[in-house]
Amino acid sequence: MGDRLNLTWLFLSLLGPFLRRILRTRLATIQQKWTYKALPNSKNVVVVGGSFAGLELVKGLAARLPSGFRVTYIEKNSHMNFSFNFPRFSVVSGYEHTAFIPYDGLAKGAPAGLVTRVQGRVVDITDTHVRLASGDEIDYEYLIIATGSSQPLPVQVTSTELVPAVKELQSVQRLVADNQKIAVIGAGAVGVELVTDIKSFFPEKDVTLVHSRSQVLNSFGKRLHDHCMQVMNNELKVRVLLNERPQLPREKALLKQQTLKFSDGREEIFDLVIACTGQRPNSALLASYLPDAISKETSRILVKPTLQISAAADTVISNPRIFAIGDVAEHGGARMARAAEMQSWVVLDNIIDMVHNRLPSATYKPLMGIEGSIKLTLGKSRVVLYSHNDGAEILLPATSRRVDLDIARGWAHYGANIKQAAVTAELVAKSNL
Ligand SMILES: Cc1cc2nc3c(=O)[nH]c(=O)nc-3n(C[C@H](O)[C@H](O)[C@H](O)COP(=O)(O)OP(=O)(O)OC[C@H]3O[C@@H](n4cnc5c(N)ncnc54)[C@H](O)[C@@H]3O)c2cc1C
Ligand SMILES: NC(=O)c1ccc[n+]([C@@H]2O[C@H](COP(=O)([O-])OP(=O)(O)OC[C@H]3O[C@@H](n4cnc5c(N)ncnc54)[C@H](OP(=O)(O)O)[C@@H]3O)[C@@H](O)[C@H]2O)c1
């Protein structure tokens, strides 16, 4: 009862600012229809990365940028990759086509000329332009880097186009279905969600989770470890090996017939090994323009509390017109979409200040209790809600009935209708790829 009350109280404390923000955006969107005029030579606000961080900012900019400014977002993928669901859809078949959301609905209803999407990969940045892999250049007045991080399958796909991307998830489903003895390496949230899914959808498989530390999900607290161990060991019969860091071939996350060597010298062969060993920040696009703004320790982009980028030893902001948000930025908050959304609000307010010739005044202060909370799936029908802050932990086990993890809500959030996913399914079925 105490945990339920504490969790409810925590979320209610954010509800006020959250609802105020939604209302403000809605009203601004209506006003924008009457007031915004697409002017020749409008200055460009460029957002690189069309995922959880970038898209939230694009929506805000579409609502609040005045005439004389426009927003261009540049994203390498043809569709928004709803990666929350990729591990589940790499195990269970029939839903994978729904994890790729069209971008068309994002700025539905925005005045003509205000929002433009460009599909492409940004490879370099100058004082005035971003350069794409195609060789094209796009000028910017303000630039926001929201390029996140890279992780191999089953967390991300490499294809940038819809049909091959769906087929990548299907290829993991086949590997999981066809192999009996499976090891997952790394017990972060991805590793734990993956083993519990494999074992609850395929109880007959022999599944091992190997983790480098004494605690699974070690960036969270002990209660979450204890709860997950109880579910994995006692209920789902996943074998968990802690304090083990077997060496893996670099850059390959799916390995067939792989031998793992453990700390006592013992070797064991697995039919399939899946590495879930963490993220690599996509900061290279800044490497030639501002190398000192990339952390030597984490490869993330260094930012001031205003989320303007900054060079390591610098108290002066390197280029005050460039911001970084989300998983690519060293912001001190959680690496969660929820945190990225909060950061997009800060940057939106700062850009609106700057286009009106005011100094940027909004600063990001991580709210770890909320932004660092997690809703973790533990197989087909279990979830656990967990939050920790300053040593205090809240944990609430719950049940889940939706195998598709309610993906329709993701579509609605980005202005799309899940019914359109049927078109994707048809394209995939017809494709000979
Ligand atoms: C399995 C899983 C489940 C999760 N569940 C949750 C959850 O329930 N709640 C939550 O809050 N968080 C969750 N997270 C964390 C969340 O997914 C991340 O914090 C979030 O994706 C960060 O968003 P981002 O926009 O910063 O980066 P990303 O999501 O990594 O997006 C970056 C985007 O930039 C694009 N890009 C990269 N480089 C370039 C370039 N050079 N040019 C053009 N485009 C480029 C990429 O294609 C991508 O679309 C989950 C993470 C995982 C792995
Ligand atoms: N439901 C959700 O909200 C949800 C779901 C999934 C992911 N996420 C978020 O997405 C992000 C990425 O998650 P993730 O699980 O991919 O990464 P992660 O949190 O970095 O976990 C990966 C783990 O693998 C361990 N590891 C690395 N190499 C290893 C080896 N050779 N042997 C054994 N263990 C090894 C790492 O430990 P070392 O530090 O010791 O190297 C690390 O703890 C996180 O921020 C996570 O919270 C959220």
Coordinates of C-alpha atoms and ligand atoms in Angstrom, one line a residue:
M1 CA 0.0 0.0 0.0
G2 CA 2.9 2.4 0.9
D3 CA 4.6 1.9 -2.4
R4 CA 1.4 2.4 -4.3
L5 CA 0.7 5.7 -2.5
N6 CA 4.3 6.9 -2.9
L7 CA 4.3 6.2 -6.6
T8 CA 0.9 7.8 -7.1
W9 CA 2.1 10.9 -5.2
L10 CA 5.3 11.0 -7.2
F11 CA 3.5 11.1 -10.5
L12 CA 0.8 13.5 -9.3
S13 CA 3.6 16.0 -8.4
L14 CA 4.5 16.2 -12.0
L15 CA 1.0 16.2 -13.4
G16 CA 0.4 19.9 -12.9
P17 CA 3.4 21.1 -15.0
F18 CA 2.9 18.3 -17.5
L19 CA -0.8 19.2 -18.1
R20 CA 0.1 23.0 -18.2
R21 CA 2.7 22.2 -20.9
I22 CA 0.3 20.2 -23.0
L23 CA -2.4 22.8 -22.7
R24 CA 0.1 25.6 -23.6
T25 CA 1.2 23.6 -26.7
R26 CA -2.4 22.9 -27.8
L27 CA -3.3 26.6 -27.5
A28 CA -0.2 27.7 -29.2
T29 CA -0.9 25.3 -32.1
I30 CA -4.3 26.8 -32.6
Q31 CA -2.9 30.3 -32.5
Q32 CA -0.1 29.4 -34.9
K33 CA -2.7 28.5 -37.6
W34 CA -3.9 32.1 -37.6
T35 CA -0.6 34.0 -37.0
Y36 CA 2.2 32.1 -38.6
K37 CA 3.3 33.3 -42.1
A38 CA 5.9 31.4 -44.2
L39 CA 8.3 34.2 -45.2
P40 CA 11.0 34.0 -47.8
N41 CA 14.5 33.6 -46.2
S42 CA 13.0 32.3 -42.9
K43 CA 15.8 31.3 -40.5
N44 CA 16.1 27.6 -40.0
V45 CA 15.9 25.7 -36.7
V46 CA 17.5 22.3 -37.4
V47 CA 16.8 19.2 -35.3
V48 CA 19.0 16.2 -36.0
G49 CA 17.4 12.9 -34.9
G50 CA 13.7 12.1 -35.2
S51 CA 13.1 9.9 -32.2
F52 CA 11.9 10.5 -28.6
A53 CA 14.0 13.6 -27.9
G54 CA 13.9 15.2 -31.4
L55 CA 10.3 14.7 -32.2
E56 CA 9.1 16.2 -28.9
L57 CA 11.1 19.3 -29.7
V58 CA 9.8 19.5 -33.3
K59 CA 6.2 19.4 -32.0
G60 CA 7.0 22.2 -29.6
L61 CA 8.8 24.3 -32.2
A62 CA 5.9 23.8 -34.6
A63 CA 3.6 25.2 -32.0
R64 CA 5.7 28.2 -30.9
L65 CA 8.1 29.4 -33.5
P66 CA 7.2 32.9 -34.8
S67 CA 7.0 33.9 -38.5
G68 CA 10.5 34.4 -39.8
F69 CA 11.6 31.0 -38.5
R70 CA 11.0 27.4 -39.6
V71 CA 12.0 24.0 -38.4
T72 CA 13.7 21.2 -40.4
Y73 CA 14.3 17.8 -38.8
I74 CA 16.8 15.4 -40.3
E75 CA 16.5 11.7 -39.6
K76 CA 18.2 8.8 -41.3
N77 CA 15.3 6.4 -40.9
S78 CA 12.2 6.5 -43.1
H79 CA 10.0 5.8 -40.0
M80 CA 10.2 6.5 -36.3
N81 CA 11.7 3.3 -34.8
F82 CA 9.7 2.7 -31.6
S83 CA 12.6 0.9 -30.0
F84 CA 10.9 0.4 -26.6
N85 CA 9.2 -2.6 -28.2
F86 CA 12.0 -4.1 -30.3
P87 CA 13.2 -6.7 -27.7
R88 CA 9.6 -8.0 -27.3
F89 CA 9.0 -8.0 -31.1
S90 CA 12.3 -9.8 -31.6
V91 CA 10.9 -12.7 -29.6
V92 CA 7.2 -12.8 -30.4
S93 CA 6.1 -12.7 -34.1
G94 CA 3.2 -10.9 -35.6
Y95 CA 3.7 -7.4 -34.3
E96 CA 7.1 -6.3 -35.6
H97 CA 5.6 -4.2 -38.5
T98 CA 3.8 -2.0 -35.9
A99 CA 7.1 -0.8 -34.4
F100 CA 7.8 1.5 -37.3
I101 CA 5.6 4.7 -37.2
P102 CA 5.2 7.0 -40.2
Y103 CA 6.3 10.6 -39.7
D104 CA 3.4 12.1 -41.7
G105 CA 1.2 12.7 -38.7
L106 CA 3.7 14.6 -36.6
A107 CA 3.1 18.1 -37.8
K108 CA -0.4 17.4 -39.2
G109 CA -2.2 20.7 -39.3
A110 CA 0.9 22.9 -39.0
P111 CA 0.9 25.9 -41.3
A112 CA 2.6 25.2 -44.7
G113 CA 6.3 25.9 -44.8
L114 CA 6.7 25.6 -41.0
V115 CA 8.0 22.0 -40.6
T116 CA 10.1 20.1 -43.1
R117 CA 11.4 16.5 -42.7
V118 CA 14.6 15.5 -44.5
Q119 CA 15.6 11.8 -44.6
G120 CA 19.4 11.6 -44.4
R121 CA 22.4 11.1 -42.2
V122 CA 24.2 14.1 -40.9
V123 CA 28.0 13.5 -41.0
D124 CA 29.5 16.9 -40.2
I125 CA 28.7 20.3 -38.7
T126 CA 30.1 23.8 -39.4
D127 CA 29.3 27.2 -37.9
T128 CA 26.5 27.7 -40.3
H129 CA 25.5 24.3 -41.9
V130 CA 25.1 20.7 -41.4
R131 CA 26.4 18.3 -44.0
L132 CA 24.6 15.1 -45.0
A133 CA 26.2 11.8 -46.2
S134 CA 24.5 12.6 -49.6
G135 CA 26.7 15.7 -49.8
D136 CA 23.7 18.1 -49.4
E137 CA 24.1 21.0 -46.9
I138 CA 21.4 22.5 -44.8
D139 CA 21.9 25.9 -43.2
Y140 CA 20.9 26.5 -39.6
E141 CA 20.4 29.5 -37.2
Y142 CA 19.8 27.1 -34.3
L143 CA 20.8 23.5 -34.2
I144 CA 19.7 20.7 -31.8
I145 CA 21.6 17.4 -31.8
A146 CA 19.3 14.6 -30.7
T147 CA 21.1 11.7 -32.3
G148 CA 20.8 9.3 -29.3
S149 CA 22.9 6.2 -29.2
S150 CA 23.5 3.0 -31.2
Q151 CA 23.0 -0.5 -30.0
P152 CA 22.8 -3.6 -32.2
L153 CA 19.8 -5.9 -32.6
P154 CA 17.6 -6.7 -30.8
V155 CA 17.6 -3.0 -29.6
Q156 CA 18.1 -1.3 -32.9
V157 CA 18.1 -2.2 -36.6
T158 CA 20.6 -1.1 -39.1
S159 CA 18.3 -0.7 -42.1
T160 CA 17.0 2.8 -42.6
E161 CA 14.0 1.7 -44.8
L162 CA 10.8 0.1 -43.6
V163 CA 10.6 -3.4 -45.1
P164 CA 14.3 -4.4 -44.5
A165 CA 14.0 -3.0 -41.0
V166 CA 10.9 -5.1 -40.2
K167 CA 12.8 -8.1 -41.7
E168 CA 15.7 -7.6 -39.3
L169 CA 13.3 -8.1 -36.3
Q170 CA 11.9 -11.2 -38.0
S171 CA 15.4 -12.6 -38.4
V172 CA 16.0 -12.4 -34.6
Q173 CA 12.6 -14.1 -34.1
R174 CA 13.8 -17.0 -36.2
L175 CA 17.1 -17.3 -34.4
V176 CA 15.3 -17.3 -31.0
A177 CA 12.7 -19.9 -32.2
D178 CA 15.4 -22.2 -33.8
N179 CA 17.9 -22.3 -31.0
Q180 CA 17.5 -24.2 -27.7
K181 CA 20.3 -23.2 -25.5
I182 CA 20.5 -19.4 -25.3
A183 CA 22.7 -17.0 -23.3
V184 CA 22.0 -13.3 -23.0
I185 CA 25.0 -11.2 -21.9
G186 CA 24.4 -8.0 -19.8
A187 CA 21.6 -7.7 -17.3
G188 CA 20.6 -4.1 -17.9
A189 CA 17.0 -3.5 -18.6
V190 CA 17.3 -4.9 -22.1
G191 CA 18.9 -8.1 -21.0
V192 CA 16.4 -8.7 -18.2
E193 CA 13.4 -7.9 -20.5
L194 CA 14.8 -10.2 -23.2
V195 CA 15.4 -13.3 -21.1
T196 CA 12.1 -13.0 -19.3
D197 CA 10.3 -12.8 -22.7
I198 CA 12.2 -15.7 -24.2
K199 CA 11.5 -17.9 -21.2
S200 CA 7.9 -17.0 -20.8
F201 CA 7.0 -17.3 -24.5
F202 CA 9.2 -20.4 -24.9
P203 CA 9.3 -22.1 -21.5
E204 CA 11.1 -25.2 -22.9
K205 CA 14.2 -23.3 -23.8
D206 CA 17.4 -23.3 -21.7
V207 CA 18.1 -19.6 -21.0
T208 CA 21.1 -18.1 -19.1
L209 CA 21.6 -14.5 -18.2
V210 CA 25.3 -13.5 -17.7
H211 CA 26.1 -10.2 -15.9
S212 CA 29.3 -8.4 -15.0
R213 CA 28.2 -7.2 -11.6
S214 CA 26.8 -8.7 -8.3
Q215 CA 23.5 -7.1 -9.0
V216 CA 21.3 -7.2 -12.1
L217 CA 20.1 -3.7 -13.3
N218 CA 22.9 -2.3 -11.2
S219 CA 22.2 1.3 -12.2
F220 CA 18.9 0.9 -10.2
G221 CA 18.6 -0.2 -6.5
K222 CA 18.7 -3.4 -4.6
R223 CA 14.9 -3.9 -4.4
L224 CA 14.7 -4.1 -8.1
H225 CA 17.5 -6.6 -8.2
D226 CA 15.8 -8.8 -5.6
H227 CA 12.5 -8.7 -7.3
C228 CA 13.9 -9.5 -10.7
M229 CA 16.0 -12.4 -9.3
Q230 CA 13.0 -13.8 -7.6
V231 CA 11.0 -13.8 -10.8
M232 CA 13.8 -15.1 -13.0
N233 CA 15.1 -17.8 -10.6
N234 CA 12.0 -19.0 -8.9
E235 CA 9.2 -18.4 -11.4
L236 CA 10.6 -18.4 -14.9
K237 CA 13.7 -20.7 -14.2
V238 CA 16.2 -18.5 -16.0
R239 CA 19.8 -19.3 -14.9
V240 CA 21.5 -16.1 -13.8
L241 CA 25.3 -16.0 -13.6
L242 CA 26.6 -12.9 -11.8
N243 CA 30.1 -11.4 -11.5
E244 CA 31.0 -12.8 -15.0
R245 CA 32.3 -10.8 -17.9
P246 CA 33.0 -13.3 -20.8
Q247 CA 34.8 -11.8 -23.7
L248 CA 32.7 -11.5 -26.9
P249 CA 33.8 -10.8 -30.5
R250 CA 33.4 -7.0 -31.1
E251 CA 30.5 -5.5 -33.0
K252 CA 28.5 -8.7 -33.2
A253 CA 25.5 -9.1 -31.0
L254 CA 24.0 -12.3 -32.3
L255 CA 26.4 -15.2 -32.2
K256 CA 25.6 -18.8 -33.1
Q257 CA 27.4 -21.8 -31.6
Q258 CA 29.5 -19.5 -29.4
T259 CA 31.8 -20.7 -26.6
L260 CA 31.8 -18.5 -23.4
K261 CA 34.7 -18.7 -21.0
F262 CA 33.9 -18.0 -17.3
S263 CA 36.1 -16.6 -14.5
D264 CA 36.9 -20.1 -13.1
G265 CA 38.2 -21.1 -16.5
R266 CA 35.2 -23.3 -17.4
E267 CA 34.0 -23.1 -21.0
E268 CA 30.4 -23.6 -22.2
I269 CA 28.9 -23.7 -25.7
F270 CA 25.6 -22.0 -26.4
D271 CA 23.5 -22.4 -29.5
L272 CA 22.8 -18.7 -29.5
V273 CA 24.5 -15.8 -27.6
I274 CA 22.8 -12.4 -27.6
A275 CA 24.9 -9.5 -26.4
C276 CA 22.9 -6.7 -24.6
T277 CA 26.0 -4.9 -23.3
G278 CA 24.9 -1.3 -23.6
Q279 CA 24.9 1.8 -25.8
R280 CA 27.3 3.9 -27.9
P281 CA 26.5 7.6 -28.2
N282 CA 26.1 9.0 -31.7
S283 CA 28.3 12.1 -31.2
A284 CA 30.7 11.6 -34.1
L285 CA 28.9 14.2 -36.2
L286 CA 30.5 16.9 -33.9
A287 CA 34.0 15.4 -33.9
S288 CA 35.7 17.6 -36.5
Y289 CA 33.9 20.9 -35.7
L290 CA 34.0 20.8 -31.8
P291 CA 36.0 17.7 -30.6
D292 CA 36.4 19.2 -27.1
A293 CA 32.6 19.2 -26.7
I294 CA 32.7 15.3 -26.7
S295 CA 33.5 13.8 -23.4
K296 CA 36.7 11.7 -23.5
E297 CA 35.2 9.3 -20.8
T298 CA 31.7 8.7 -22.2
S299 CA 31.7 10.0 -25.8
R300 CA 28.6 12.0 -25.0
I301 CA 28.2 15.7 -25.9
L302 CA 29.0 18.0 -23.0
V303 CA 26.2 20.5 -22.2
K304 CA 25.6 23.5 -19.9
P305 CA 22.4 23.4 -17.7
T306 CA 20.8 25.4 -20.5
L307 CA 21.6 22.3 -22.7
Q308 CA 23.8 24.5 -25.0
I309 CA 26.9 22.5 -25.9
S310 CA 30.2 23.3 -24.1
A311 CA 33.8 22.3 -24.5
A312 CA 35.2 20.3 -21.6
A313 CA 37.5 22.9 -19.9
D314 CA 35.5 25.8 -21.1
T315 CA 33.4 28.2 -19.1
V316 CA 32.5 30.0 -22.3
I317 CA 29.8 28.3 -24.4
S318 CA 31.5 27.2 -27.7
N319 CA 28.6 28.0 -30.0
P320 CA 25.5 29.2 -28.1
R321 CA 23.3 28.4 -31.0
I322 CA 23.9 24.6 -30.7
F323 CA 22.1 22.4 -28.2
A324 CA 22.2 18.7 -27.4
I325 CA 19.4 16.6 -25.7
G326 CA 18.5 13.0 -25.0
D327 CA 20.8 10.0 -24.8
V328 CA 23.6 11.6 -26.8
A329 CA 24.0 14.4 -24.2
E330 CA 25.9 14.4 -20.9
H331 CA 23.1 16.1 -19.1
G332 CA 23.4 14.4 -15.7
G333 CA 19.8 12.9 -15.9
A334 CA 18.5 9.5 -16.7
R335 CA 18.9 7.9 -20.1
M336 CA 15.2 7.7 -20.6
A337 CA 12.7 9.0 -23.1
R338 CA 10.9 10.7 -20.2
A339 CA 14.1 12.7 -19.4
A340 CA 14.6 13.5 -23.1
E341 CA 11.1 15.0 -23.2
M342 CA 11.8 17.2 -20.2
Q343 CA 15.0 18.4 -21.9
S344 CA 13.2 19.2 -25.1
W345 CA 11.0 21.6 -23.1
V346 CA 14.1 23.4 -21.7
V347 CA 15.6 23.8 -25.2
L348 CA 12.2 24.9 -26.6
D349 CA 11.9 27.7 -24.0
N350 CA 15.6 28.7 -24.6
I351 CA 15.2 28.9 -28.4
I352 CA 12.0 30.9 -28.0
D353 CA 13.9 33.3 -25.7
M354 CA 16.8 33.6 -28.2
V355 CA 14.6 34.2 -31.3
H356 CA 13.1 37.1 -29.3
N357 CA 16.6 38.4 -28.6
R358 CA 16.5 37.4 -24.9
L359 CA 19.2 35.4 -23.1
P360 CA 18.3 31.7 -22.7
S361 CA 17.0 31.3 -19.2
A362 CA 15.6 27.8 -18.8
T363 CA 17.9 25.2 -17.2
Y364 CA 17.6 21.4 -16.9
K365 CA 17.5 19.9 -13.4
P366 CA 17.1 16.2 -13.5
L367 CA 14.1 14.8 -11.6
M368 CA 15.5 11.4 -11.0
G369 CA 12.5 10.0 -9.0
I370 CA 10.4 10.5 -12.1
E371 CA 12.7 10.6 -15.1
G372 CA 14.8 7.7 -13.8
S373 CA 11.7 5.5 -12.9
I374 CA 11.2 2.4 -15.0
K375 CA 8.3 0.2 -16.1
L376 CA 10.0 -3.1 -16.8
T377 CA 8.4 -6.1 -18.4
L378 CA 9.2 -9.4 -16.9
G379 CA 7.8 -11.7 -19.5
K380 CA 4.4 -12.1 -21.1
S381 CA 2.2 -11.0 -18.2
R382 CA 4.4 -9.4 -15.5
V383 CA 5.6 -5.8 -15.2
V384 CA 7.3 -4.0 -12.3
L385 CA 7.1 -0.2 -11.7
Y386 CA 10.2 1.1 -9.9
S387 CA 11.5 4.5 -8.9
H388 CA 14.5 5.4 -6.8
N389 CA 15.8 8.7 -5.5
D390 CA 18.4 9.5 -2.9
G391 CA 18.4 5.9 -1.6
A392 CA 14.6 5.7 -1.3
E393 CA 13.1 3.0 -3.4
I394 CA 9.5 2.4 -4.6
L395 CA 8.6 -0.9 -6.2
L396 CA 5.2 -2.1 -7.5
P397 CA 4.7 -5.4 -9.3
A398 CA 1.7 -5.4 -11.7
T399 CA 0.3 -7.5 -14.5
S400 CA 0.2 -6.8 -18.2
R401 CA -2.3 -8.2 -20.7
R402 CA -1.1 -6.7 -24.0
V403 CA 1.5 -8.7 -25.9
D404 CA 2.0 -5.7 -28.2
L405 CA 2.8 -3.5 -25.2
D406 CA 0.0 -1.1 -26.3
I407 CA 1.9 0.1 -29.4
A408 CA -1.2 1.9 -30.6
R409 CA -0.5 4.6 -28.0
G410 CA 2.9 5.2 -29.6
W411 CA 1.3 5.7 -32.9
A412 CA -1.3 8.1 -31.5
H413 CA 1.4 10.1 -29.7
Y414 CA 3.1 10.8 -33.1
G415 CA -0.2 11.7 -34.8
A416 CA -0.6 8.4 -36.7
N417 CA -3.2 5.6 -36.7
I418 CA -2.2 2.0 -36.0
K419 CA -4.6 0.9 -38.8
Q420 CA -1.9 2.1 -41.2
A421 CA 0.4 -0.7 -39.9
A422 CA -1.6 -3.1 -42.1
V423 CA -0.1 -1.4 -45.1
T424 CA 3.4 -2.2 -43.7
A425 CA 2.4 -5.8 -43.1
E426 CA 1.3 -6.1 -46.7
L427 CA 4.5 -4.5 -48.1
V428 CA 6.6 -7.0 -46.0
A429 CA 4.6 -10.0 -47.1
K430 CA 5.0 -9.0 -50.8
S431 CA 8.7 -8.2 -50.5
N432 CA 11.3 -10.7 -51.9
L433 CA 14.1 -9.2 -49.8
Ligands
LIG1 C1 14.2 -1.7 -25.1 C2 14.1 -0.3 -24.5 C3 13.0 0.1 -23.9 C4 12.9 1.4 -23.3 N1 11.7 1.8 -22.7 C5 11.7 3.0 -22.2 C6 10.5 3.5 -21.5 O1 9.5 2.7 -21.3 N2 10.4 4.7 -21.1 C7 11.4 5.6 -21.2 O2 11.3 6.8 -20.8 N3 12.6 5.2 -21.8 C8 12.7 4.0 -22.3 N4 13.9 3.6 -22.9 C9 15.0 4.5 -23.1 C10 14.7 5.4 -24.3 O3 14.5 4.5 -25.4 C11 15.9 6.3 -24.7 O4 16.2 7.1 -23.5 C12 15.5 7.2 -25.9 O5 15.4 6.4 -27.0 C13 16.4 8.3 -26.1 O6 15.9 9.1 -27.1 P1 16.8 9.9 -28.1 O7 15.8 10.6 -29.0 O8 17.7 10.7 -27.3 O9 17.7 8.9 -28.9 P2 17.3 7.7 -29.8 O10 16.0 7.1 -29.5 O11 18.5 6.8 -29.9 O12 17.1 8.4 -31.3 C14 18.1 9.0 -32.0 C15 17.6 9.2 -33.4 O13 18.6 10.0 -34.1 C16 18.8 9.3 -35.4 N5 20.2 9.6 -35.8 C17 21.3 9.2 -35.2 N6 22.4 9.7 -35.8 C18 21.9 10.4 -36.8 C19 22.6 11.2 -37.8 N7 23.9 11.4 -37.9 N8 21.8 11.8 -38.8 C20 20.4 11.7 -38.7 N9 19.8 11.0 -37.8 C21 20.5 10.4 -36.9 C22 18.5 7.9 -35.1 O14 18.2 7.2 -36.3 C23 17.4 7.9 -34.1 O15 16.1 8.0 -34.8 C24 14.0 2.3 -23.4 C25 15.2 1.9 -24.1 C26 15.2 0.6 -24.6 C27 16.5 0.2 -25.3
LIG2 N1 11.5 -0.5 -19.8 C1 12.4 0.4 -19.9 O1 12.2 1.6 -19.5 C2 13.8 0.1 -20.5 C3 14.0 -1.1 -21.2 C4 15.2 -1.3 -21.7 C5 16.2 -0.4 -21.7 N2 16.0 0.8 -21.0 C6 17.1 1.8 -20.9 O2 17.9 1.7 -22.1 C7 19.2 1.9 -21.8 C8 20.1 0.8 -22.3 O3 19.8 -0.4 -21.6 P1 20.8 -1.7 -21.8 O4 20.2 -2.7 -20.9 O5 20.9 -1.9 -23.2 O6 22.2 -1.2 -21.3 P2 22.9 -1.0 -19.9 O7 21.9 -0.4 -18.9 O8 24.1 -0.3 -20.1 O9 23.2 -2.5 -19.4 C9 24.1 -3.3 -20.1 C10 24.9 -4.1 -19.0 O10 25.7 -5.1 -19.6 C11 26.8 -5.2 -18.8 N3 27.9 -5.8 -19.6 C12 28.7 -5.2 -20.5 N4 29.5 -6.1 -21.1 C13 29.4 -7.2 -20.4 C14 30.0 -8.5 -20.5 N5 30.9 -8.8 -21.4 N6 29.6 -9.5 -19.7 C15 28.6 -9.3 -18.8 N7 28.0 -8.1 -18.6 C16 28.3 -7.1 -19.5 C17 27.2 -3.8 -18.3 O11 27.9 -3.8 -17.2 P3 29.3 -3.0 -17.0 O12 28.9 -1.6 -16.6 O13 30.0 -3.7 -15.9 O14 30.0 -3.0 -18.3 C18 25.8 -3.2 -18.1 O15 25.3 -3.3 -16.8 C19 19.3 2.1 -20.3 O16 19.3 3.5 -19.9 C20 18.0 1.4 -19.8 O17 17.6 1.9 -18.6 C21 14.8 1.1 -20.4

